[in-house]
Amino acid sequence: MLTIGLLGAGRIGQVHARAIASNANSRLAAISDVHAPAAEALAATCGAEVRSSEQIIADPAIDAVLIATPTDTHSPLIEAATAAGKAVLCEKPVDLSLDRALACKAAADSTGRPVMVGFNRRFDPSFAAAKAAFDAGEIGKGELLSITSFDPAPPPLAYIGVSGGLFRDMAIHDFDMASWIMGGVPETVTATASSLVDPAIGEAGDVDTAVIVLRYADGRICVIRNSRRAAYGYDQRLEYLGSEGMLSVENVLENTVRKSTGTGVESAKPEFFFLQRYMRAYEIEWAAFVAAVEGGTPMPATLQDGINALAIAEAATLSAKTGTPVAVTPEMLGQG
Amino acid sequence: MLTIGLLGAGRIGQVHARAIASNANSRLAAISDVHAPAAEALAATCGAEVRSSEQIIADPAIDAVLIATPTDTHSPLIEAATAAGKAVLCEKPVDLSLDRALACKAAADSTGRPVMVGFNRRFDPSFAAAKAAFDAGEIGKGELLSITSFDPAPPPLAYIGVSGGLFRDMAIHDFDMASWIMGGVPETVTATASSLVDPAIGEAGDVDTAVIVLRYADGRICVIRNSRRAAYGYDQRLEYLGSEGMLSVENVLENTVRKSTGTGVESAKPEFFFLQRYMRAYEIEWAAFVAAVEGGTPMPATLQDGINALAIAEAATLSAKTGTPVAVTPEMLGQG
Amino acid sequence: MLTIGLLGAGRIGQVHARAIASNANSRLAAISDVHAPAAEALAATCGAEVRSSEQIIADPAIDAVLIATPTDTHSPLIEAATAAGKAVLCEKPVDLSLDRALACKAAADSTGRPVMVGFNRRFDPSFAAAKAAFDAGEIGKGELLSITSFDPAPPPLAYIGVSGGLFRDMAIHDFDMASWIMGGVPETVTATASSLVDPAIGEAGDVDTAVIVLRYADGRICVIRNSRRAAYGYDQRLEYLGSEGMLSVENVLENTVRKSTGTGVESAKPEFFFLQRYMRAYEIEWAAFVAAVEGGTPMPATLQDGINALAIAEAATLSAKTGTPVAVTPEMLGQG
Amino acid sequence: MLTIGLLGAGRIGQVHARAIASNANSRLAAISDVHAPAAEALAATCGAEVRSSEQIIADPAIDAVLIATPTDTHSPLIEAATAAGKAVLCEKPVDLSLDRALACKAAADSTGRPVMVGFNRRFDPSFAAAKAAFDAGEIGKGELLSITSFDPAPPPLAYIGVSGGLFRDMAIHDFDMASWIMGGVPETVTATASSLVDPAIGEAGDVDTAVIVLRYADGRICVIRNSRRAAYGYDQRLEYLGSEGMLSVENVLENTVRKSTGTGVESAKPEFFFLQRYMRAYEIEWAAFVAAVEGGTPMPATLQDGINALAIAEAATLSAKTGTPVAVTPEMLGQG
């Protein structure tokens, strides 16, 4: 039984609190948040205490911390928590700065404590089943991976400004999905992007619609499609074409009702929001973290995975500006 | 190469004319219709001659006749054509009277000429693939067959009066489908029926909505659902539950477009009309007839099949009135 | 906040315990089970006490009891709990004996306490959405309802013997679904049934495959298909044909992966077991019970609903033996 | 009624012969092929004469010619036929050389005779319905178009050498689809391509797997995925994301059978070959040509459309080599 401290009681912190509670091998003991009422409200429903992040990290009774705070605090909190001997599960991205993330990894590595990065989609039952089928050779040799990732609606403009941009904030999940399925990082990244959804996003220096092409050393190709808006809901799909067939992951629909009338056949939309779509993934992610900590086995998504995704995001950001392919170098991956 | 005479130039006659033309082993030589302009118009597009049915049947150059005339002429034309040595493909039903159909069969049998009944659905690529999969043992032992057959809209009231009623006119296809897949006729038939679509149909003594349950000697069950109206189009489906799984045949849709918006995901309707849905089936049916005549092999749908379907229709008609199960006796099948 | 006592710690009791825990307005205080270790194991994970059913019912601090014990204890426990002033949610069926159920209802009614019967499928998001769409007039006037309900595998033979038979044990859910959607009970019930799945079920006097046709006073028809075995999983579907279209509820699949290869396109099976398929329904059911108790509003599934389903089951059982339609009389519904 | 000469009796010529025969307003009078037996065999089934291309073009009784010969003869035959006053439907591509195609267009334009290029996919009922829905504003403003086009298997290596390469031979259809739906040509083309399917294709200087990104002046993006091999059949799909939703076109399946067993749910594959998938499109294409010639209305796919697609192919071929975006200039489109 692991005793857990949760740093951050916002939307995603609440999701994690539920996952911790649903797991028979973990107990949520303490919650911190810079906004005290948020911590108090969540603590009340969980039977946990409210403390500061510092208190939680300093408490020897806490086995592991889950970091669900704003991105700019991730690196220092990972460093502090691992230095204090905690196991850590940190939300993505590790940092908006690749250099800072590399420094964080060096510091955490020196403590020997395990750190997992919250790439929740790896734990979605459908994505996981597709990956397992591919690894079992069910479509032969992989050739062309396609990832679709459209949000239902853009975030508030204020968030756009601090998000690090579409590639670091939103596509980062897709870059990890690509690395996870392809089994490594690409040689080059070519991004084509526009601001089509909302001109204000473009004025803020970001894009909202993008196609990113990753090319691997062995010639395999991955294409990622991103949009900040899909009127019909959260669109999260994947196709992997191989020498003997194709694996696809379709959306999860809100229900299974179908209405047939003189004007057509109408079905439900995809689940509108990531919390509905990935609720089960967050529970499985947490169970995987608990099992790895308790079993002393490797984390199923490491700090290096976080850095890999960030390096691809950096390359994509540059490519979208220059229009040319950008290499992902060993230096960017901390392996120079 | 078979030389063909077509009796009847109405809607279904035109469908058959196209099938005859598309077949490299048959040539449409002559067309008859009591309504001369219909015969002339069709003949013009086919390069065929207009003659009377009697002339066609008497012509020694004609190898086979296709009977697509009104139902009450089927039996006498089958008898005349076989007596004249023709092979015959006759539209369903053989007759509205089971006794008359039995007499027709006796007469035709005595000539030794082959007669096929136009149960076109046996030749639909999807129904045929499902039947083949079942016969290959892909779902183990059969247990429960379900047939859905809804027309897009009821026929004109005038037709209802001469149709023989829903069971003989519309469900007859489903009775044949059941016999074809189940490999024989049921012991008992229980029909529950109402007039819900149009009160005028009820006033005309017919029903428009029915559920018919067939029970076989070995305990297997078949349930047929019929309606004269489905606002979304022609609904033609099948499910066969077996000991090791289920085979289903879904509808054919008008196109493969899908529109996802904030209100749902909209697909196309099923093909609205039987001519679109079964166009390919009519071509394959005709090719099967030609091949059987030329090869001297058994007809893929015989007069006995027509009688079997008619006997079930008779039992269903009675059951719908009495509310009790009605047996299908050997006498009804001409095997008493 | 309602304080709850749970009677029965078996499989379904455990499902309910989780639903009670997930609800912010209910607290599980005590659990009973004739098999003490079961009660203790469940109580340990819930922070509840183990007591006897009598103690729970006698405790004035308990607001409501959830009855998840064997069927033959349902009626006496409903009577005792309502007499003690509790609100009650009781698993289906109320009783295997219609007379006993009617007596139970009379007793419970005299206390004025609310009793809900656990027809969980009413709370499945897809079935509920279909019912709401129908009630909103989206397919016009209802005509033909079809319910498919196949279990993945038959229960142990020992259970068959005490189950009350397929109609009272399994189809009871479908009878309630029919009454719920059709807005009342049918005039007549006609059942056709066989033992095809396992001869031992037939030797035990039960059937395992059935088609039940319900006919309503206004001519509408409902057809229910039941099997104790579907090799591909729990098959739970519905179609309602109306004057302006059709509403269907499809199965929920295990995941959304699709594999396309040279041999075909393969998708996941339906959720195999009722706990997976209806997990969410049990939570919503419990929330509906809590809301109705706290708000003093009518129960969303009443003892009368339980009796209606039982009366249809009784008629179906008789019809399957006699082969003829059996009427559902006012006397059977306790309204004679 | 148009009298037609068909140049080329190979596979695609045979498809067109059938379309011509099925059209009530056209009559196939003459067929040419450098391989005489091919012309004779086809002519025999059509009741047409065998002649040389020169004879056909010189015959004043011929109203229109359909050019279905090898690509390197397209330009001279278009020029000769239009100079002789014929209307022309020519298979794609116009030429492998953009310069030659531009010269051909200038020559044909000077005759004033109408020339249509055979972009058959514009006439596929599903693609046409999606385009119509978009043009009707059903998904708002267009943002991101995705085209999937995978062949079932690569062509013979000998053909690869003379094909002009994947972009001119295979992607040309997708480039036209993009121009047709987007309403114009892109500013830049970025292609990423590999030889993964068969190393011999790479050794022959071609690629077999490609992702092509088109960027339009208004920021809209189109991404095209190509592979020479999909083990499950011919994969032809489209998705267009707009401000208010998405339109998708799915594959057409071989049949509508579904088999559910303990190992999963299996459906049919997509139609394996382009002739099955686009059979109906070829008939509609021909009808559109005949209607435009008879009505004197604009061709629904012009020589300029053929040049636009060729210019994009040229840019893609260059981009795949250099790795950088390549502009599509007015000069390339003959509009410099």
Tab-separated table of C-alpha atoms in Angstrom, chain D residues 39-336:
chain	number	residue	atom	x	y	z
D	39	ALA	CA	-9.466	-4.787	-80.385
D	40	GLU	CA	-11.145	-7.713	-82.130
D	41	ALA	CA	-12.208	-9.428	-78.938
D	42	LEU	CA	-13.702	-6.284	-77.492
D	43	ALA	CA	-15.340	-5.287	-80.771
D	44	ALA	CA	-17.019	-8.698	-80.981
D	45	THR	CA	-18.804	-8.282	-77.658
D	46	CYS	CA	-19.860	-4.706	-78.553
D	47	GLY	CA	-20.973	-4.983	-82.126
D	48	ALA	CA	-18.306	-2.418	-83.084
D	49	GLU	CA	-15.802	-2.373	-85.963
D	50	VAL	CA	-12.054	-2.661	-85.630
D	51	ARG	CA	-10.121	0.186	-87.253
D	52	SER	CA	-6.877	2.074	-86.794
D	53	SER	CA	-6.782	5.153	-84.590
D	54	GLU	CA	-6.058	7.220	-87.678
D	55	GLN	CA	-9.123	5.843	-89.444
D	56	ILE	CA	-11.309	6.529	-86.462
D	57	ILE	CA	-10.049	10.081	-86.105
D	58	ALA	CA	-10.496	10.681	-89.832
D	59	ASP	CA	-14.070	9.368	-89.940
D	60	PRO	CA	-16.541	12.268	-90.072
D	61	ALA	CA	-19.287	9.972	-88.690
D	62	ILE	CA	-17.470	9.704	-85.383
D	63	ASP	CA	-18.557	12.455	-82.975
D	64	ALA	CA	-16.218	11.781	-80.095
D	65	VAL	CA	-13.212	9.639	-79.232
D	66	LEU	CA	-12.315	8.096	-75.927
D	67	ILE	CA	-8.537	7.808	-75.513
D	68	ALA	CA	-7.534	4.831	-73.377
D	69	THR	CA	-4.099	4.182	-74.877
D	70	PRO	CA	-0.681	4.284	-73.164
D	71	THR	CA	0.193	7.645	-71.598
D	72	ASP	CA	2.849	8.649	-74.127
D	73	THR	CA	0.260	8.691	-76.912
D	74	HIS	CA	-2.285	10.859	-75.050
D	75	SER	CA	-0.999	14.269	-76.158
D	76	PRO	CA	-0.645	13.508	-79.880
D	77	LEU	CA	-4.000	11.755	-79.994
D	78	ILE	CA	-5.755	14.640	-78.203
D	79	GLU	CA	-4.209	17.021	-80.699
D	80	ALA	CA	-5.126	14.917	-83.726
D	81	ALA	CA	-8.669	14.223	-82.561
D	82	THR	CA	-9.510	17.808	-81.675
D	83	ALA	CA	-7.932	18.988	-84.927
D	84	ALA	CA	-10.314	16.575	-86.681
D	85	GLY	CA	-13.244	18.162	-84.855
D	86	LYS	CA	-13.888	15.434	-82.325
D	87	ALA	CA	-14.892	15.871	-78.710
D	88	VAL	CA	-12.419	13.961	-76.537
D	89	LEU	CA	-12.438	12.093	-73.259
D	90	CYS	CA	-8.837	11.171	-72.420
D	91	GLU	CA	-7.630	8.975	-69.591
D	92	LYS	CA	-5.313	10.578	-67.012
D	93	PRO	CA	-2.544	11.670	-66.983
D	94	VAL	CA	-2.474	14.016	-69.957
D	95	ASP	CA	1.268	13.438	-70.261
D	96	LEU	CA	4.223	12.618	-68.040
D	97	SER	CA	5.854	15.877	-69.193
D	98	LEU	CA	4.242	19.020	-67.908
D	99	ASP	CA	5.664	21.004	-70.859
D	100	ARG	CA	4.232	18.557	-73.351
D	101	ALA	CA	0.852	18.699	-71.632
D	102	LEU	CA	0.870	22.493	-71.778
D	103	ALA	CA	1.652	22.353	-75.507
D	104	CYS	CA	-1.155	19.842	-76.005
D	105	LYS	CA	-3.581	22.099	-74.200
D	106	ALA	CA	-2.596	25.073	-76.376
D	107	ALA	CA	-3.146	23.011	-79.514
D	108	ALA	CA	-6.474	21.596	-78.359
D	109	ASP	CA	-7.700	24.981	-77.156
D	110	SER	CA	-7.019	26.434	-80.620
D	111	THR	CA	-9.508	23.972	-82.138
D	112	GLY	CA	-12.302	24.987	-79.802
D	113	ARG	CA	-13.248	21.331	-79.309
D	114	PRO	CA	-14.070	20.140	-75.799
D	115	VAL	CA	-11.616	17.834	-74.001
D	116	MET	CA	-12.365	16.048	-70.747
D	117	VAL	CA	-9.710	14.334	-68.618
D	118	GLY	CA	-10.752	11.042	-66.997
D	119	PHE	CA	-10.612	11.885	-63.306
D	120	ASN	CA	-13.142	9.187	-62.543
D	121	ARG	CA	-13.178	9.653	-58.776
D	122	ARG	CA	-15.019	12.964	-59.113
D	123	PHE	CA	-17.969	10.837	-60.271
D	124	ASP	CA	-17.928	8.298	-57.452
D	125	PRO	CA	-21.327	8.682	-55.738
D	126	SER	CA	-19.773	8.954	-52.274
D	127	PHE	CA	-17.044	11.456	-53.143
D	128	ALA	CA	-19.570	13.469	-55.136
D	129	ALA	CA	-22.032	13.483	-52.234
D	130	ALA	CA	-19.315	14.651	-49.842
D	131	LYS	CA	-18.266	17.435	-52.202
D	132	ALA	CA	-21.903	18.500	-52.603
D	133	ALA	CA	-22.407	18.538	-48.840
D	134	PHE	CA	-19.314	20.670	-48.370
D	135	ASP	CA	-20.324	23.073	-51.125
D	136	ALA	CA	-23.725	23.372	-49.460
D	137	GLY	CA	-21.967	24.625	-46.338
D	138	GLU	CA	-22.791	21.616	-44.176
D	139	ILE	CA	-19.479	21.733	-42.283
D	140	GLY	CA	-18.831	25.483	-42.532
D	141	LYS	CA	-15.461	26.785	-43.672
D	142	GLY	CA	-12.959	24.151	-44.833
D	143	GLU	CA	-9.710	23.780	-42.902
D	144	LEU	CA	-7.970	20.423	-43.219
D	145	LEU	CA	-8.516	17.892	-46.010
D	146	SER	CA	-7.108	14.364	-45.733
D	147	ILE	CA	-7.026	11.909	-48.611
D	148	THR	CA	-6.106	8.253	-48.214
D	149	SER	CA	-5.236	6.310	-51.340
D	150	PHE	CA	-3.618	2.903	-50.982
D	151	ASP	CA	-3.470	0.409	-53.837
D	152	PRO	CA	-4.027	-3.263	-52.980
D	153	ALA	CA	-0.673	-4.260	-54.484
D	154	PRO	CA	2.135	-2.630	-56.470
D	155	PRO	CA	2.056	-2.839	-60.272
D	156	PRO	CA	4.622	-4.984	-62.144
D	157	LEU	CA	8.156	-3.610	-61.832
D	158	ALA	CA	8.299	-3.131	-65.594
D	159	TYR	CA	5.422	-0.679	-65.297
D	160	ILE	CA	7.070	1.224	-62.424
D	161	GLY	CA	9.869	2.184	-64.825
D	162	VAL	CA	7.546	3.834	-67.351
D	163	SER	CA	4.925	5.100	-64.926
D	164	GLY	CA	6.491	8.498	-64.289
D	165	GLY	CA	6.774	7.595	-60.618
D	166	LEU	CA	4.264	7.325	-57.784
D	167	PHE	CA	3.400	11.022	-57.799
D	168	ARG	CA	2.568	11.270	-61.522
D	169	ASP	CA	1.028	7.829	-61.803
D	170	MET	CA	-0.873	7.181	-58.605
D	171	ALA	CA	-1.073	10.398	-56.560
D	172	ILE	CA	-2.250	12.312	-59.643
D	173	HIS	CA	-5.822	11.218	-58.819
D	174	ASP	CA	-5.407	12.540	-55.293
D	175	PHE	CA	-3.972	15.833	-56.509
D	176	ASP	CA	-7.022	16.289	-58.703
D	177	MET	CA	-9.324	15.318	-55.823
D	178	ALA	CA	-7.601	17.970	-53.684
D	179	SER	CA	-7.925	20.674	-56.358
D	180	TRP	CA	-11.549	19.723	-56.983
D	181	ILE	CA	-12.564	19.898	-53.324
D	182	MET	CA	-10.326	22.802	-52.289
D	183	GLY	CA	-11.353	24.791	-55.361
D	184	GLY	CA	-7.848	25.533	-56.622
D	185	VAL	CA	-4.183	24.596	-56.502
D	186	PRO	CA	-1.876	24.845	-53.497
D	187	GLU	CA	0.939	27.342	-53.065
D	188	THR	CA	3.458	24.744	-51.892
D	189	VAL	CA	3.891	20.996	-51.910
D	190	THR	CA	5.970	19.054	-49.356
D	191	ALA	CA	6.449	15.339	-49.938
D	192	THR	CA	8.017	12.749	-47.651
D	193	ALA	CA	8.467	9.376	-49.293
D	194	SER	CA	10.185	6.014	-48.893
D	195	SER	CA	10.492	2.681	-50.572
D	196	LEU	CA	9.213	0.274	-47.931
D	197	VAL	CA	6.910	-2.097	-49.779
D	198	ASP	CA	9.464	-3.523	-52.199
D	199	PRO	CA	13.184	-2.619	-52.325
D	200	ALA	CA	13.115	-3.217	-56.082
D	201	ILE	CA	10.836	-0.197	-56.413
D	202	GLY	CA	13.456	1.888	-54.652
D	203	GLU	CA	16.189	0.475	-56.855
D	204	ALA	CA	14.106	1.457	-59.864
D	205	GLY	CA	14.273	5.036	-58.588
D	206	ASP	CA	10.724	5.245	-57.345
D	207	VAL	CA	9.007	5.320	-53.938
D	208	ASP	CA	6.031	3.282	-52.732
D	209	THR	CA	4.963	5.025	-49.536
D	210	ALA	CA	4.404	8.778	-49.314
D	211	VAL	CA	2.844	11.577	-47.333
D	212	ILE	CA	2.258	14.778	-49.301
D	213	VAL	CA	1.260	18.028	-47.638
D	214	LEU	CA	-0.326	20.767	-49.726
D	215	ARG	CA	-0.552	24.276	-48.304
D	216	TYR	CA	-2.987	26.765	-49.806
D	217	ALA	CA	-2.673	30.561	-49.953
D	218	ASP	CA	-5.405	30.988	-47.344
D	219	GLY	CA	-3.669	28.674	-44.886
D	220	ARG	CA	-5.807	25.580	-45.511
D	221	ILE	CA	-3.896	22.307	-45.546
D	222	CYS	CA	-4.391	19.048	-47.424
D	223	VAL	CA	-2.542	15.867	-46.512
D	224	ILE	CA	-2.422	12.894	-48.884
D	225	ARG	CA	-1.313	9.418	-47.822
D	226	ASN	CA	-0.215	6.972	-50.515
D	227	SER	CA	0.957	3.403	-50.453
D	228	ARG	CA	1.400	0.918	-53.252
D	229	ARG	CA	0.163	-1.867	-50.962
D	230	ALA	CA	-2.724	-2.455	-48.572
D	231	ALA	CA	-3.118	-6.142	-47.795
D	232	TYR	CA	-6.848	-5.663	-47.170
D	233	GLY	CA	-7.688	-4.119	-50.544
D	234	TYR	CA	-8.109	-0.820	-52.311
D	235	ASP	CA	-8.286	1.880	-49.621
D	236	GLN	CA	-9.897	5.076	-50.876
D	237	ARG	CA	-11.067	7.475	-48.219
D	238	LEU	CA	-11.368	11.170	-47.506
D	239	GLU	CA	-11.943	13.413	-44.499
D	240	TYR	CA	-12.587	17.134	-44.625
D	241	LEU	CA	-12.536	19.011	-41.335
D	242	GLY	CA	-14.370	22.315	-41.327
D	243	SER	CA	-15.349	24.930	-38.813
D	244	GLU	CA	-18.649	23.181	-38.085
D	245	GLY	CA	-17.840	19.518	-38.473
D	246	MET	CA	-16.275	16.839	-40.616
D	247	LEU	CA	-17.266	14.997	-43.765
D	248	SER	CA	-15.782	11.540	-44.293
D	249	VAL	CA	-15.997	9.070	-47.135
D	250	GLU	CA	-15.463	5.465	-46.064
D	251	ASN	CA	-14.550	2.464	-48.173
D	252	VAL	CA	-17.102	0.346	-50.007
D	253	LEU	CA	-17.047	-3.190	-48.606
D	254	GLU	CA	-17.322	-6.414	-50.598
D	255	ASN	CA	-20.523	-7.370	-48.791
D	256	THR	CA	-22.442	-6.562	-45.618
D	257	VAL	CA	-21.941	-9.841	-43.761
D	258	ARG	CA	-20.658	-9.719	-40.186
D	259	LYS	CA	-19.520	-12.767	-38.236
D	260	SER	CA	-19.377	-12.567	-34.440
D	261	THR	CA	-17.548	-15.354	-32.635
D	262	GLY	CA	-15.440	-15.859	-29.575
D	263	THR	CA	-12.458	-14.318	-31.330
D	264	GLY	CA	-14.060	-11.081	-32.510
D	265	VAL	CA	-16.418	-9.569	-35.037
D	266	GLU	CA	-15.350	-9.960	-38.649
D	267	SER	CA	-16.612	-7.893	-41.572
D	268	ALA	CA	-15.815	-7.926	-45.266
D	269	LYS	CA	-12.813	-6.132	-46.712
D	270	PRO	CA	-13.012	-3.072	-48.954
D	271	GLU	CA	-13.575	-3.830	-52.628
D	272	PHE	CA	-10.177	-5.124	-53.684
D	273	PHE	CA	-9.750	-3.528	-57.066
D	274	PHE	CA	-10.425	-0.145	-58.637
D	275	LEU	CA	-12.713	-1.606	-61.256
D	276	GLN	CA	-15.141	-2.880	-58.634
D	277	ARG	CA	-14.875	0.235	-56.493
D	278	TYR	CA	-15.258	2.718	-59.331
D	279	MET	CA	-17.448	0.762	-61.792
D	280	ARG	CA	-20.369	3.071	-61.104
D	281	ALA	CA	-18.088	6.134	-61.266
D	282	TYR	CA	-17.012	5.224	-64.811
D	283	GLU	CA	-20.645	5.020	-65.934
D	284	ILE	CA	-21.475	8.379	-64.368
D	285	GLU	CA	-18.300	9.938	-65.798
D	286	TRP	CA	-19.280	8.842	-69.271
D	287	ALA	CA	-22.819	10.109	-68.861
D	288	ALA	CA	-21.416	13.470	-67.737
D	289	PHE	CA	-19.182	13.647	-70.824
D	290	VAL	CA	-22.049	12.779	-73.164
D	291	ALA	CA	-24.321	15.334	-71.508
D	292	ALA	CA	-21.671	18.067	-71.717
D	293	VAL	CA	-20.936	17.359	-75.392
D	294	GLU	CA	-24.619	17.247	-76.315
D	295	GLY	CA	-25.490	20.260	-74.198
D	296	GLY	CA	-22.467	22.323	-75.163
D	297	THR	CA	-21.795	22.883	-71.464
D	298	PRO	CA	-18.348	22.985	-69.808
D	299	MET	CA	-16.518	19.709	-69.305
D	300	PRO	CA	-16.684	18.561	-65.662
D	301	ALA	CA	-12.900	17.874	-65.672
D	302	THR	CA	-10.815	19.891	-68.113
D	303	LEU	CA	-7.354	19.773	-69.643
D	304	GLN	CA	-6.472	22.564	-67.201
D	305	ASP	CA	-7.470	20.233	-64.365
D	306	GLY	CA	-5.136	17.637	-65.842
D	307	ILE	CA	-2.322	20.198	-65.989
D	308	ASN	CA	-2.968	21.341	-62.431
D	309	ALA	CA	-2.648	17.777	-61.145
D	310	LEU	CA	0.499	17.267	-63.210
D	311	ALA	CA	2.076	20.455	-61.864
D	312	ILE	CA	1.451	19.316	-58.283
D	313	ALA	CA	2.950	15.924	-59.154
D	314	GLU	CA	6.032	17.619	-60.547
D	315	ALA	CA	6.405	19.684	-57.374
D	316	ALA	CA	5.906	16.607	-55.182
D	317	THR	CA	8.490	14.619	-57.132
D	318	LEU	CA	11.019	17.401	-56.595
D	319	SER	CA	10.107	17.893	-52.923
D	320	ALA	CA	10.501	14.190	-52.168
D	321	LYS	CA	14.079	14.462	-53.464
D	322	THR	CA	15.082	17.730	-51.810
D	323	GLY	CA	13.068	17.384	-48.632
D	324	THR	CA	11.906	20.991	-48.841
D	325	PRO	CA	8.605	22.567	-49.849
D	326	VAL	CA	8.291	23.283	-53.579
D	327	ALA	CA	6.113	26.086	-54.919
D	328	VAL	CA	3.501	25.527	-57.614
D	329	THR	CA	4.083	28.564	-59.842
D	330	PRO	CA	1.779	30.178	-62.410
D	331	GLU	CA	4.315	29.145	-65.080
D	332	MET	CA	3.832	25.497	-64.148
D	333	LEU	CA	0.098	25.955	-64.622
D	334	GLY	CA	0.546	27.625	-68.013
D	335	GLN	CA	-0.586	30.918	-66.528
D	336	GLY	CA	2.765	32.677	-66.242
